[in-house]
JSON list of C-alpha atoms in Angstrom, two decimals:
[
{"chain": "A", "resi": 1, "resn": "MET", "atom": "CA", "xyz": [97.66, -59.65, -161.71]},
{"chain": "A", "resi": 2, "resn": "GLU", "atom": "CA", "xyz": [94.57, -60.07, -164.06]},
{"chain": "A", "resi": 3, "resn": "ALA", "atom": "CA", "xyz": [94.17, -58.01, -166.82]},
{"chain": "A", "resi": 4, "resn": "MET", "atom": "CA", "xyz": [90.19, -57.26, -166.16]},
{"chain": "A", "resi": 5, "resn": "CYS", "atom": "CA", "xyz": [87.04, -54.98, -164.86]},
{"chain": "A", "resi": 6, "resn": "GLY", "atom": "CA", "xyz": [85.02, -57.20, -164.08]},
{"chain": "A", "resi": 7, "resn": "ARG", "atom": "CA", "xyz": [82.46, -55.15, -161.16]},
{"chain": "A", "resi": 8, "resn": "PHE", "atom": "CA", "xyz": [81.16, -51.61, -162.06]},
{"chain": "A", "resi": 9, "resn": "ALA", "atom": "CA", "xyz": [78.23, -49.11, -160.70]},
{"chain": "A", "resi": 10, "resn": "VAL", "atom": "CA", "xyz": [75.95, -47.27, -163.05]},
{"chain": "A", "resi": 11, "resn": "THR", "atom": "CA", "xyz": [72.33, -44.79, -161.90]},
{"chain": "A", "resi": 12, "resn": "THR", "atom": "CA", "xyz": [71.35, -42.90, -165.00]},
{"chain": "A", "resi": 13, "resn": "ASP", "atom": "CA", "xyz": [68.59, -44.66, -166.01]},
{"chain": "A", "resi": 14, "resn": "PRO", "atom": "CA", "xyz": [68.88, -45.54, -170.00]},
{"chain": "A", "resi": 15, "resn": "ALA", "atom": "CA", "xyz": [65.59, -42.99, -171.06]},
{"chain": "A", "resi": 16, "resn": "LYS", "atom": "CA", "xyz": [67.52, -40.87, -168.99]},
{"chain": "A", "resi": 17, "resn": "LEU", "atom": "CA", "xyz": [70.82, -41.17, -170.53]},
{"chain": "A", "resi": 18, "resn": "ALA", "atom": "CA", "xyz": [69.77, -41.71, -174.68]},
{"chain": "A", "resi": 19, "resn": "GLU", "atom": "CA", "xyz": [68.02, -38.05, -173.42]},
{"chain": "A", "resi": 20, "resn": "LYS", "atom": "CA", "xyz": [71.35, -36.43, -171.90]},
{"chain": "A", "resi": 21, "resn": "ILE", "atom": "CA", "xyz": [73.03, -37.27, -175.25]},
{"chain": "A", "resi": 22, "resn": "LYS", "atom": "CA", "xyz": [70.61, -37.14, -177.49]},
{"chain": "A", "resi": 23, "resn": "ALA", "atom": "CA", "xyz": [70.37, -40.62, -178.44]},
{"chain": "A", "resi": 24, "resn": "ILE", "atom": "CA", "xyz": [67.55, -42.82, -179.92]},
{"chain": "A", "resi": 25, "resn": "ASP", "atom": "CA", "xyz": [66.16, -45.03, -176.86]},
{"chain": "A", "resi": 26, "resn": "GLU", "atom": "CA", "xyz": [65.61, -48.76, -177.19]},
{"chain": "A", "resi": 27, "resn": "ALA", "atom": "CA", "xyz": [65.90, -49.83, -173.79]},
{"chain": "A", "resi": 28, "resn": "THR", "atom": "CA", "xyz": [63.28, -48.70, -172.42]},
{"chain": "A", "resi": 29, "resn": "GLY", "atom": "CA", "xyz": [60.43, -51.33, -172.01]},
{"chain": "A", "resi": 30, "resn": "SER", "atom": "CA", "xyz": [63.12, -54.09, -173.17]},
{"chain": "A", "resi": 31, "resn": "PRO", "atom": "CA", "xyz": [61.77, -57.56, -171.08]},
{"chain": "A", "resi": 32, "resn": "ASP", "atom": "CA", "xyz": [65.80, -57.17, -170.06]},
{"chain": "A", "resi": 33, "resn": "ARG", "atom": "CA", "xyz": [65.20, -53.70, -168.85]},
{"chain": "A", "resi": 34, "resn": "ARG", "atom": "CA", "xyz": [67.04, -53.47, -165.05]},
{"chain": "A", "resi": 35, "resn": "ALA", "atom": "CA", "xyz": [65.58, -50.78, -163.41]},
{"chain": "A", "resi": 36, "resn": "ALA", "atom": "CA", "xyz": [68.60, -48.46, -162.20]},
{"chain": "A", "resi": 37, "resn": "PRO", "atom": "CA", "xyz": [70.43, -48.07, -160.29]},
{"chain": "A", "resi": 38, "resn": "ASN", "atom": "CA", "xyz": [72.68, -50.77, -159.75]},
{"chain": "A", "resi": 39, "resn": "TYR", "atom": "CA", "xyz": [76.06, -50.09, -157.70]},
{"chain": "A", "resi": 40, "resn": "ASN", "atom": "CA", "xyz": [77.45, -53.63, -158.09]},
{"chain": "A", "resi": 41, "resn": "VAL", "atom": "CA", "xyz": [76.88, -54.19, -161.89]},
{"chain": "A", "resi": 42, "resn": "ALA", "atom": "CA", "xyz": [78.54, -58.27, -162.49]},
{"chain": "A", "resi": 43, "resn": "PRO", "atom": "CA", "xyz": [79.53, -60.03, -166.00]},
{"chain": "A", "resi": 44, "resn": "THR", "atom": "CA", "xyz": [75.97, -61.77, -167.25]},
{"chain": "A", "resi": 45, "resn": "THR", "atom": "CA", "xyz": [73.91, -58.20, -166.69]},
{"chain": "A", "resi": 46, "resn": "ALA", "atom": "CA", "xyz": [71.84, -56.60, -168.67]},
{"chain": "A", "resi": 47, "resn": "ILE", "atom": "CA", "xyz": [73.93, -53.31, -169.36]},
{"chain": "A", "resi": 48, "resn": "ALA", "atom": "CA", "xyz": [72.88, -50.10, -171.38]},
{"chain": "A", "resi": 49, "resn": "THR", "atom": "CA", "xyz": [75.24, -49.63, -174.25]},
{"chain": "A", "resi": 50, "resn": "VAL", "atom": "CA", "xyz": [75.61, -46.66, -176.90]},
{"chain": "A", "resi": 51, "resn": "VAL", "atom": "CA", "xyz": [75.65, -47.53, -180.57]},
{"chain": "A", "resi": 52, "resn": "ARG", "atom": "CA", "xyz": [76.08, -45.68, -183.77]},
{"chain": "A", "resi": 53, "resn": "ARG", "atom": "CA", "xyz": [73.22, -47.90, -186.69]},
{"chain": "A", "resi": 54, "resn": "HIS", "atom": "CA", "xyz": [71.50, -47.21, -189.63]},
{"chain": "A", "resi": 55, "resn": "ASP", "atom": "CA", "xyz": [68.37, -47.00, -190.40]},
{"chain": "A", "resi": 56, "resn": "GLU", "atom": "CA", "xyz": [69.05, -47.23, -194.01]},
{"chain": "A", "resi": 57, "resn": "PRO", "atom": "CA", "xyz": [72.06, -48.30, -195.66]},
{"chain": "A", "resi": 58, "resn": "ASP", "atom": "CA", "xyz": [72.55, -45.06, -197.06]},
{"chain": "A", "resi": 59, "resn": "ASP", "atom": "CA", "xyz": [71.22, -42.76, -193.87]},
{"chain": "A", "resi": 60, "resn": "GLU", "atom": "CA", "xyz": [73.29, -40.38, -191.35]},
{"chain": "A", "resi": 61, "resn": "PRO", "atom": "CA", "xyz": [73.78, -43.36, -188.57]},
{"chain": "A", "resi": 62, "resn": "THR", "atom": "CA", "xyz": [72.41, -42.33, -185.12]},
{"chain": "A", "resi": 63, "resn": "ARG", "atom": "CA", "xyz": [73.10, -42.79, -181.73]},
{"chain": "A", "resi": 64, "resn": "ARG", "atom": "CA", "xyz": [71.06, -45.27, -179.86]},
{"chain": "A", "resi": 65, "resn": "VAL", "atom": "CA", "xyz": [70.82, -46.77, -176.15]},
{"chain": "A", "resi": 66, "resn": "ARG", "atom": "CA", "xyz": [70.69, -50.50, -176.78]},
{"chain": "A", "resi": 67, "resn": "LEU", "atom": "CA", "xyz": [70.75, -53.36, -174.39]},
{"chain": "A", "resi": 68, "resn": "MET", "atom": "CA", "xyz": [73.14, -56.37, -173.74]},
{"chain": "A", "resi": 69, "resn": "ARG", "atom": "CA", "xyz": [74.30, -59.27, -172.20]},
{"chain": "A", "resi": 70, "resn": "TRP", "atom": "CA", "xyz": [78.11, -58.31, -170.27]},
{"chain": "A", "resi": 71, "resn": "GLY", "atom": "CA", "xyz": [80.29, -60.98, -171.95]},
{"chain": "A", "resi": 72, "resn": "LEU", "atom": "CA", "xyz": [80.40, -61.17, -175.71]},
{"chain": "A", "resi": 73, "resn": "ILE", "atom": "CA", "xyz": [80.01, -64.26, -176.94]},
{"chain": "A", "resi": 74, "resn": "PRO", "atom": "CA", "xyz": [81.13, -64.44, -180.70]},
{"chain": "A", "resi": 75, "resn": "PRO", "atom": "CA", "xyz": [77.99, -65.71, -183.43]},
{"chain": "A", "resi": 76, "resn": "TRP", "atom": "CA", "xyz": [79.96, -68.84, -184.28]},
{"chain": "A", "resi": 77, "resn": "VAL", "atom": "CA", "xyz": [79.39, -70.65, -180.64]},
{"chain": "A", "resi": 78, "resn": "LYS", "atom": "CA", "xyz": [77.25, -73.21, -181.04]},
{"chain": "A", "resi": 79, "resn": "ALA", "atom": "CA", "xyz": [73.83, -73.61, -179.20]},
{"chain": "A", "resi": 80, "resn": "GLY", "atom": "CA", "xyz": [74.05, -76.24, -176.66]},
{"chain": "A", "resi": 81, "resn": "PRO", "atom": "CA", "xyz": [71.35, -78.37, -176.09]},
{"chain": "A", "resi": 82, "resn": "ASP", "atom": "CA", "xyz": [69.23, -76.31, -174.16]},
{"chain": "A", "resi": 83, "resn": "GLY", "atom": "CA", "xyz": [69.47, -73.87, -177.22]},
{"chain": "A", "resi": 84, "resn": "ALA", "atom": "CA", "xyz": [71.98, -71.82, -175.43]},
{"chain": "A", "resi": 85, "resn": "PRO", "atom": "CA", "xyz": [75.93, -71.10, -175.90]},
{"chain": "A", "resi": 86, "resn": "ASP", "atom": "CA", "xyz": [77.45, -73.81, -176.37]},
{"chain": "A", "resi": 87, "resn": "SER", "atom": "CA", "xyz": [80.87, -72.28, -174.37]},
{"chain": "A", "resi": 88, "resn": "LYS", "atom": "CA", "xyz": [82.89, -73.91, -172.50]},
{"chain": "A", "resi": 89, "resn": "GLY", "atom": "CA", "xyz": [85.89, -71.50, -172.73]},
{"chain": "A", "resi": 90, "resn": "PRO", "atom": "CA", "xyz": [86.49, -68.38, -170.36]},
{"chain": "A", "resi": 91, "resn": "LEU", "atom": "CA", "xyz": [83.96, -64.94, -170.36]},
{"chain": "A", "resi": 92, "resn": "LEU", "atom": "CA", "xyz": [84.10, -62.79, -172.40]},
{"chain": "A", "resi": 93, "resn": "ILE", "atom": "CA", "xyz": [83.95, -59.52, -170.31]},
{"chain": "A", "resi": 94, "resn": "ASN", "atom": "CA", "xyz": [86.98, -57.92, -171.29]},
{"chain": "A", "resi": 95, "resn": "ALA", "atom": "CA", "xyz": [89.00, -57.32, -174.47]},
{"chain": "A", "resi": 96, "resn": "ARG", "atom": "CA", "xyz": [92.91, -56.08, -174.13]},
{"chain": "A", "resi": 97, "resn": "ALA", "atom": "CA", "xyz": [92.81, -52.76, -176.06]},
{"chain": "A", "resi": 98, "resn": "ASP", "atom": "CA", "xyz": [96.28, -54.41, -178.30]},
{"chain": "A", "resi": 99, "resn": "LYS", "atom": "CA", "xyz": [93.87, -57.04, -179.80]},
{"chain": "A", "resi": 100, "resn": "VAL", "atom": "CA", "xyz": [90.89, -56.55, -180.77]},
{"chain": "A", "resi": 101, "resn": "THR", "atom": "CA", "xyz": [91.39, -56.21, -184.56]},
{"chain": "A", "resi": 102, "resn": "THR", "atom": "CA", "xyz": [93.75, -59.59, -183.60]},
{"chain": "A", "resi": 103, "resn": "SER", "atom": "CA", "xyz": [91.84, -61.48, -181.71]},
{"chain": "A", "resi": 104, "resn": "PRO", "atom": "CA", "xyz": [89.74, -64.14, -183.47]},
{"chain": "A", "resi": 105, "resn": "ALA", "atom": "CA", "xyz": [87.09, -63.69, -180.57]},
{"chain": "A", "resi": 106, "resn": "PHE", "atom": "CA", "xyz": [86.59, -60.12, -181.40]},
{"chain": "A", "resi": 107, "resn": "ARG", "atom": "CA", "xyz": [87.74, -58.77, -184.72]},
{"chain": "A", "resi": 108, "resn": "ALA", "atom": "CA", "xyz": [84.67, -59.09, -186.28]},
{"chain": "A", "resi": 109, "resn": "ALA", "atom": "CA", "xyz": [83.16, -56.66, -183.84]},
{"chain": "A", "resi": 110, "resn": "ALA", "atom": "CA", "xyz": [86.18, -54.27, -183.96]},
{"chain": "A", "resi": 111, "resn": "LYS", "atom": "CA", "xyz": [85.42, -53.58, -187.90]},
{"chain": "A", "resi": 112, "resn": "SER", "atom": "CA", "xyz": [81.60, -52.40, -187.18]},
{"chain": "A", "resi": 113, "resn": "ARG", "atom": "CA", "xyz": [80.82, -53.32, -183.87]},
{"chain": "A", "resi": 114, "resn": "ARG", "atom": "CA", "xyz": [81.64, -51.02, -181.35]},
{"chain": "A", "resi": 115, "resn": "CYS", "atom": "CA", "xyz": [79.73, -49.07, -178.10]},
{"chain": "A", "resi": 116, "resn": "LEU", "atom": "CA", "xyz": [80.41, -46.90, -176.10]},
{"chain": "A", "resi": 117, "resn": "VAL", "atom": "CA", "xyz": [79.41, -48.53, -172.15]},
{"chain": "A", "resi": 118, "resn": "PRO", "atom": "CA", "xyz": [78.83, -45.73, -169.92]},
{"chain": "A", "resi": 119, "resn": "MET", "atom": "CA", "xyz": [78.98, -46.08, -165.59]},
{"chain": "A", "resi": 120, "resn": "ASP", "atom": "CA", "xyz": [79.43, -43.82, -162.69]},
{"chain": "A", "resi": 121, "resn": "GLY", "atom": "CA", "xyz": [82.78, -45.62, -161.68]},
{"chain": "A", "resi": 122, "resn": "PHE", "atom": "CA", "xyz": [84.82, -49.02, -161.73]},
{"chain": "A", "resi": 123, "resn": "TYR", "atom": "CA", "xyz": [86.01, -51.07, -159.44]},
{"chain": "A", "resi": 124, "resn": "GLU", "atom": "CA", "xyz": [89.24, -51.75, -158.46]},
{"chain": "A", "resi": 125, "resn": "TRP", "atom": "CA", "xyz": [90.77, -54.32, -156.43]},
{"chain": "A", "resi": 126, "resn": "HIS", "atom": "CA", "xyz": [94.49, -53.98, -155.09]},
{"chain": "A", "resi": 127, "resn": "VAL", "atom": "CA", "xyz": [96.34, -57.37, -154.07]},
{"chain": "A", "resi": 128, "resn": "SER", "atom": "CA", "xyz": [99.26, -57.41, -150.85]},
{"chain": "A", "resi": 129, "resn": "ARG", "atom": "CA", "xyz": [100.43, -60.20, -149.28]},
{"chain": "A", "resi": 130, "resn": "ASP", "atom": "CA", "xyz": [101.25, -60.52, -145.78]},
{"chain": "A", "resi": 131, "resn": "SER", "atom": "CA", "xyz": [103.95, -62.63, -144.80]},
{"chain": "A", "resi": 132, "resn": "GLY", "atom": "CA", "xyz": [102.55, -66.07, -144.27]},
{"chain": "A", "resi": 133, "resn": "LYS", "atom": "CA", "xyz": [99.38, -65.01, -144.74]},
{"chain": "A", "resi": 134, "resn": "ARG", "atom": "CA", "xyz": [96.68, -65.16, -147.65]},
{"chain": "A", "resi": 135, "resn": "ALA", "atom": "CA", "xyz": [96.48, -62.91, -149.89]},
{"chain": "A", "resi": 136, "resn": "ARG", "atom": "CA", "xyz": [93.60, -59.70, -149.69]},
{"chain": "A", "resi": 137, "resn": "LYS", "atom": "CA", "xyz": [92.37, -57.95, -152.07]},
{"chain": "A", "resi": 138, "resn": "THR", "atom": "CA", "xyz": [90.84, -54.00, -150.95]},
{"chain": "A", "resi": 139, "resn": "PRO", "atom": "CA", "xyz": [88.44, -53.10, -153.18]},
{"chain": "A", "resi": 140, "resn": "TYR", "atom": "CA", "xyz": [89.20, -49.10, -154.64]},
{"chain": "A", "resi": 141, "resn": "TYR", "atom": "CA", "xyz": [86.14, -46.94, -156.41]},
{"chain": "A", "resi": 142, "resn": "VAL", "atom": "CA", "xyz": [87.63, -44.86, -159.40]},
{"chain": "A", "resi": 143, "resn": "TYR", "atom": "CA", "xyz": [85.27, -42.72, -160.85]},
{"chain": "A", "resi": 144, "resn": "ARG", "atom": "CA", "xyz": [84.64, -39.50, -161.87]},
{"chain": "A", "resi": 145, "resn": "GLU", "atom": "CA", "xyz": [84.65, -36.10, -159.74]},
{"chain": "A", "resi": 146, "resn": "ASP", "atom": "CA", "xyz": [82.47, -34.14, -161.75]},
{"chain": "A", "resi": 147, "resn": "GLY", "atom": "CA", "xyz": [80.19, -36.50, -161.26]},
{"chain": "A", "resi": 148, "resn": "GLU", "atom": "CA", "xyz": [79.45, -37.41, -164.44]},
{"chain": "A", "resi": 149, "resn": "PRO", "atom": "CA", "xyz": [79.28, -40.83, -166.85]},
{"chain": "A", "resi": 150, "resn": "LEU", "atom": "CA", "xyz": [82.61, -42.39, -168.32]},
{"chain": "A", "resi": 151, "resn": "PHE", "atom": "CA", "xyz": [82.11, -43.70, -171.07]},
{"chain": "A", "resi": 152, "resn": "MET", "atom": "CA", "xyz": [84.46, -47.52, -172.81]},
{"chain": "A", "resi": 153, "resn": "ALA", "atom": "CA", "xyz": [85.52, -48.29, -175.46]},
{"chain": "A", "resi": 154, "resn": "GLY", "atom": "CA", "xyz": [83.39, -52.07, -175.96]},
{"chain": "A", "resi": 155, "resn": "LEU", "atom": "CA", "xyz": [82.92, -53.87, -178.43]},
{"chain": "A", "resi": 156, "resn": "TRP", "atom": "CA", "xyz": [79.33, -56.15, -179.08]},
{"chain": "A", "resi": 157, "resn": "SER", "atom": "CA", "xyz": [77.95, -58.86, -181.06]},
{"chain": "A", "resi": 158, "resn": "VAL", "atom": "CA", "xyz": [75.10, -60.84, -182.10]},
{"chain": "A", "resi": 159, "resn": "TRP", "atom": "CA", "xyz": [74.74, -64.58, -181.13]},
{"chain": "A", "resi": 160, "resn": "LYS", "atom": "CA", "xyz": [71.35, -66.54, -182.41]},
{"chain": "A", "resi": 161, "resn": "PRO", "atom": "CA", "xyz": [70.39, -70.10, -181.46]},
{"chain": "A", "resi": 162, "resn": "GLU", "atom": "CA", "xyz": [69.66, -70.70, -184.90]},
{"chain": "A", "resi": 163, "resn": "LYS", "atom": "CA", "xyz": [69.70, -68.33, -188.86]},
{"chain": "A", "resi": 164, "resn": "ASP", "atom": "CA", "xyz": [65.48, -67.56, -187.35]},
{"chain": "A", "resi": 165, "resn": "GLY", "atom": "CA", "xyz": [65.66, -67.41, -183.54]},
{"chain": "A", "resi": 166, "resn": "ALA", "atom": "CA", "xyz": [65.61, -64.65, -181.01]},
{"chain": "A", "resi": 167, "resn": "PRO", "atom": "CA", "xyz": [69.37, -62.55, -181.67]},
{"chain": "A", "resi": 168, "resn": "LEU", "atom": "CA", "xyz": [70.90, -62.49, -177.97]},
{"chain": "A", "resi": 169, "resn": "LEU", "atom": "CA", "xyz": [73.39, -58.93, -178.09]},
{"chain": "A", "resi": 170, "resn": "THR", "atom": "CA", "xyz": [76.01, -59.21, -176.38]},
{"chain": "A", "resi": 171, "resn": "CYS", "atom": "CA", "xyz": [79.31, -57.15, -175.52]},
{"chain": "A", "resi": 172, "resn": "ALA", "atom": "CA", "xyz": [82.82, -56.27, -173.83]},
{"chain": "A", "resi": 173, "resn": "ILE", "atom": "CA", "xyz": [84.53, -53.68, -171.99]},
{"chain": "A", "resi": 174, "resn": "ILE", "atom": "CA", "xyz": [88.27, -52.99, -173.27]},
{"chain": "A", "resi": 175, "resn": "THR", "atom": "CA", "xyz": [90.41, -52.56, -171.14]},
{"chain": "A", "resi": 176, "resn": "THR", "atom": "CA", "xyz": [94.24, -50.49, -171.49]},
{"chain": "A", "resi": 177, "resn": "GLU", "atom": "CA", "xyz": [97.33, -50.32, -169.72]},
{"chain": "A", "resi": 178, "resn": "ALA", "atom": "CA", "xyz": [96.43, -48.39, -166.31]},
{"chain": "A", "resi": 179, "resn": "VAL", "atom": "CA", "xyz": [98.18, -45.37, -165.83]},
{"chain": "A", "resi": 180, "resn": "GLY", "atom": "CA", "xyz": [97.96, -42.36, -162.82]},
{"chain": "A", "resi": 181, "resn": "GLU", "atom": "CA", "xyz": [97.93, -43.87, -159.39]},
{"chain": "A", "resi": 182, "resn": "LEU", "atom": "CA", "xyz": [95.70, -46.09, -160.84]},
{"chain": "A", "resi": 183, "resn": "ALA", "atom": "CA", "xyz": [98.73, -48.13, -161.99]},
{"chain": "A", "resi": 184, "resn": "GLU", "atom": "CA", "xyz": [99.57, -48.86, -158.59]},
{"chain": "A", "resi": 185, "resn": "ILE", "atom": "CA", "xyz": [96.15, -50.97, -158.05]},
{"chain": "A", "resi": 186, "resn": "HIS", "atom": "CA", "xyz": [95.18, -52.79, -160.81]},
{"chain": "A", "resi": 187, "resn": "ASP", "atom": "CA", "xyz": [98.05, -53.17, -164.35]},
{"chain": "A", "resi": 188, "resn": "ARG", "atom": "CA", "xyz": [95.10, -52.71, -166.30]},
{"chain": "A", "resi": 189, "resn": "MET", "atom": "CA", "xyz": [91.74, -50.32, -166.53]},
{"chain": "A", "resi": 190, "resn": "PRO", "atom": "CA", "xyz": [88.94, -49.65, -168.97]},
{"chain": "A", "resi": 191, "resn": "LEU", "atom": "CA", "xyz": [89.41, -47.81, -171.40]},
{"chain": "A", "resi": 192, "resn": "VAL", "atom": "CA", "xyz": [88.51, -43.98, -171.23]},
{"chain": "A", "resi": 193, "resn": "VAL", "atom": "CA", "xyz": [86.34, -42.44, -175.14]},
{"chain": "A", "resi": 194, "resn": "PRO", "atom": "CA", "xyz": [85.68, -39.11, -174.47]},
{"chain": "A", "resi": 195, "resn": "GLU", "atom": "CA", "xyz": [83.06, -37.50, -176.07]},
{"chain": "A", "resi": 196, "resn": "ARG", "atom": "CA", "xyz": [85.02, -35.61, -179.28]},
{"chain": "A", "resi": 197, "resn": "ASP", "atom": "CA", "xyz": [85.90, -39.44, -180.24]},
{"chain": "A", "resi": 198, "resn": "TRP", "atom": "CA", "xyz": [82.35, -40.78, -179.42]},
{"chain": "A", "resi": 199, "resn": "ASP", "atom": "CA", "xyz": [81.19, -40.82, -182.76]},
{"chain": "A", "resi": 200, "resn": "HIS", "atom": "CA", "xyz": [84.02, -41.74, -184.47]},
{"chain": "A", "resi": 201, "resn": "TRP", "atom": "CA", "xyz": [84.73, -44.91, -182.18]},
{"chain": "A", "resi": 202, "resn": "LEU", "atom": "CA", "xyz": [81.19, -45.91, -182.93]},
{"chain": "A", "resi": 203, "resn": "ASP", "atom": "CA", "xyz": [80.88, -45.36, -187.12]},
{"chain": "A", "resi": 204, "resn": "PRO", "atom": "CA", "xyz": [79.51, -48.37, -188.38]},
{"chain": "A", "resi": 205, "resn": "ASP", "atom": "CA", "xyz": [81.54, -47.64, -191.31]},
{"chain": "A", "resi": 206, "resn": "THR", "atom": "CA", "xyz": [84.64, -47.06, -190.26]},
{"chain": "A", "resi": 207, "resn": "PRO", "atom": "CA", "xyz": [87.58, -49.02, -188.68]},
{"chain": "A", "resi": 208, "resn": "PRO", "atom": "CA", "xyz": [88.17, -48.59, -185.22]},
{"chain": "A", "resi": 209, "resn": "ASP", "atom": "CA", "xyz": [91.42, -45.64, -184.90]},
{"chain": "A", "resi": 210, "resn": "PRO", "atom": "CA", "xyz": [94.42, -47.83, -184.20]},
{"chain": "A", "resi": 211, "resn": "GLN", "atom": "CA", "xyz": [96.01, -43.91, -182.38]},
{"chain": "A", "resi": 212, "resn": "LEU", "atom": "CA", "xyz": [92.73, -44.15, -179.59]},
{"chain": "A", "resi": 213, "resn": "LEU", "atom": "CA", "xyz": [93.18, -48.01, -179.28]},
{"chain": "A", "resi": 214, "resn": "ALA", "atom": "CA", "xyz": [96.34, -47.44, -178.41]},
{"chain": "A", "resi": 215, "resn": "ARG", "atom": "CA", "xyz": [97.14, -44.23, -177.01]},
{"chain": "A", "resi": 216, "resn": "PRO", "atom": "CA", "xyz": [97.33, -43.71, -172.84]},
{"chain": "A", "resi": 217, "resn": "PRO", "atom": "CA", "xyz": [93.66, -42.57, -171.72]},
{"chain": "A", "resi": 218, "resn": "ASP", "atom": "CA", "xyz": [93.62, -39.14, -170.38]},
{"chain": "A", "resi": 219, "resn": "VAL", "atom": "CA", "xyz": [92.50, -39.64, -166.68]},
{"chain": "A", "resi": 220, "resn": "ARG", "atom": "CA", "xyz": [92.23, -35.95, -165.77]},
{"chain": "A", "resi": 221, "resn": "GLY", "atom": "CA", "xyz": [89.83, -35.58, -163.46]},
{"chain": "A", "resi": 222, "resn": "ILE", "atom": "CA", "xyz": [89.13, -39.30, -162.25]},
{"chain": "A", "resi": 223, "resn": "ARG", "atom": "CA", "xyz": [89.44, -39.75, -159.04]},
{"chain": "A", "resi": 224, "resn": "MET", "atom": "CA", "xyz": [89.52, -42.89, -157.40]},
{"chain": "A", "resi": 225, "resn": "ARG", "atom": "CA", "xyz": [88.73, -43.86, -153.65]},
{"chain": "A", "resi": 226, "resn": "ARG", "atom": "CA", "xyz": [88.72, -47.04, -151.27]},
{"chain": "A", "resi": 227, "resn": "VAL", "atom": "CA", "xyz": [85.88, -48.27, -150.53]},
{"chain": "A", "resi": 228, "resn": "SER", "atom": "CA", "xyz": [84.48, -51.30, -148.33]},
{"chain": "A", "resi": 229, "resn": "THR", "atom": "CA", "xyz": [84.85, -54.75, -149.14]},
{"chain": "A", "resi": 230, "resn": "LEU", "atom": "CA", "xyz": [81.12, -55.09, -149.54]},
{"chain": "A", "resi": 231, "resn": "VAL", "atom": "CA", "xyz": [81.53, -54.79, -152.94]},
{"chain": "A", "resi": 232, "resn": "ASN", "atom": "CA", "xyz": [82.92, -58.25, -153.41]},
{"chain": "A", "resi": 233, "resn": "ASN", "atom": "CA", "xyz": [79.63, -60.26, -152.75]},
{"chain": "A", "resi": 234, "resn": "VAL", "atom": "CA", "xyz": [77.74, -59.60, -155.41]},
{"chain": "A", "resi": 235, "resn": "ALA", "atom": "CA", "xyz": [74.32, -59.80, -153.51]},
{"chain": "A", "resi": 236, "resn": "ASN", "atom": "CA", "xyz": [75.13, -56.27, -152.07]},
{"chain": "A", "resi": 237, "resn": "ASN", "atom": "CA", "xyz": [73.54, -53.65, -154.12]},
{"chain": "A", "resi": 238, "resn": "GLY", "atom": "CA", "xyz": [73.12, -50.17, -152.36]},
{"chain": "A", "resi": 239, "resn": "PRO", "atom": "CA", "xyz": [74.86, -46.56, -152.59]},
{"chain": "A", "resi": 240, "resn": "GLU", "atom": "CA", "xyz": [76.86, -47.73, -149.59]},
{"chain": "A", "resi": 241, "resn": "LEU", "atom": "CA", "xyz": [79.05, -49.68, -151.87]},
{"chain": "A", "resi": 242, "resn": "ILE", "atom": "CA", "xyz": [80.66, -46.46, -153.09]},
{"chain": "A", "resi": 243, "resn": "GLU", "atom": "CA", "xyz": [80.56, -45.02, -149.73]},
{"chain": "A", "resi": 244, "resn": "PRO", "atom": "CA", "xyz": [83.95, -44.11, -149.17]},
{"chain": "A", "resi": 245, "resn": "VAL", "atom": "CA", "xyz": [85.86, -46.81, -145.86]},
{"chain": "A", "resi": 246, "resn": "GLU", "atom": "CA", "xyz": [88.90, -43.77, -145.11]},
{"chain": "A", "resi": 247, "resn": "ALA", "atom": "CA", "xyz": [88.84, -39.46, -145.15]},
{"chain": "A", "resi": 248, "resn": "GLN", "atom": "CA", "xyz": [88.07, -37.75, -148.06]},
{"chain": "A", "resi": 249, "resn": "PRO", "atom": "CA", "xyz": [91.50, -36.05, -147.62]},
{"chain": "A", "resi": 250, "resn": "GLU", "atom": "CA", "xyz": [92.61, -39.81, -148.37]},
{"chain": "A", "resi": 251, "resn": "GLN", "atom": "CA", "xyz": [91.35, -39.61, -151.29]},
{"chain": "A", "resi": 252, "resn": "ALA", "atom": "CA", "xyz": [93.12, -40.42, -154.44]},
{"chain": "A", "resi": 253, "resn": "THR", "atom": "CA", "xyz": [94.13, -37.86, -157.71]},
{"chain": "A", "resi": 254, "resn": "LEU", "atom": "CA", "xyz": [95.05, -39.91, -160.10]},
{"chain": "A", "resi": 255, "resn": "LEU", "atom": "CA", "xyz": [96.93, -37.26, -162.43]}
]
């Protein structure tokens, strides 16, 4: 199966998110800002992320909400004739937790440019094959039972078409082995970061915690439900995408 988290939903406005988590709002007013909500966030979309950065070299880093394009572009990628990144490889929307510190594409970002990607929930597809028929993909929506956002581990990078060019901020979501009943749907899932680990994960002055990258994510209170295949088309975007297509009692608790 593909090691991928490729769609998610987010309904919290970046300004409200910044207020909620006591962060500086650097997203409002950005030309790339998309008005919330977005029930079908796809790769290359500008998304809200959370980082910790310094104002001065020796001050305490502070949380900031920043917009970044989903799909990490390493800084060494060259610019094409049109000034856009000349990347012929796959779009780096995900990074495996067990390879972020060694992969050439991610290891520089893993040292000091780690982020959180907040979302209401994410989608995964269960692939089944009937004898003699095409593979069928059934979408599921994974979310917190209490309605609070999930915060996923991510990496970010700064790319410039030239030394003095305008910077492009891009990011990738870190995935790990799926646990609980979600493992029956897909073999990978985004790496959930609990609130107690946010600041340590975001600390730009320390390397990533190997234990956080290696340990199974805590999925208590996380649920999943089957949803409509409307989510398969990125042109569809509305609350109906996350509505269950089966009776409420048939929802599954991960742990």
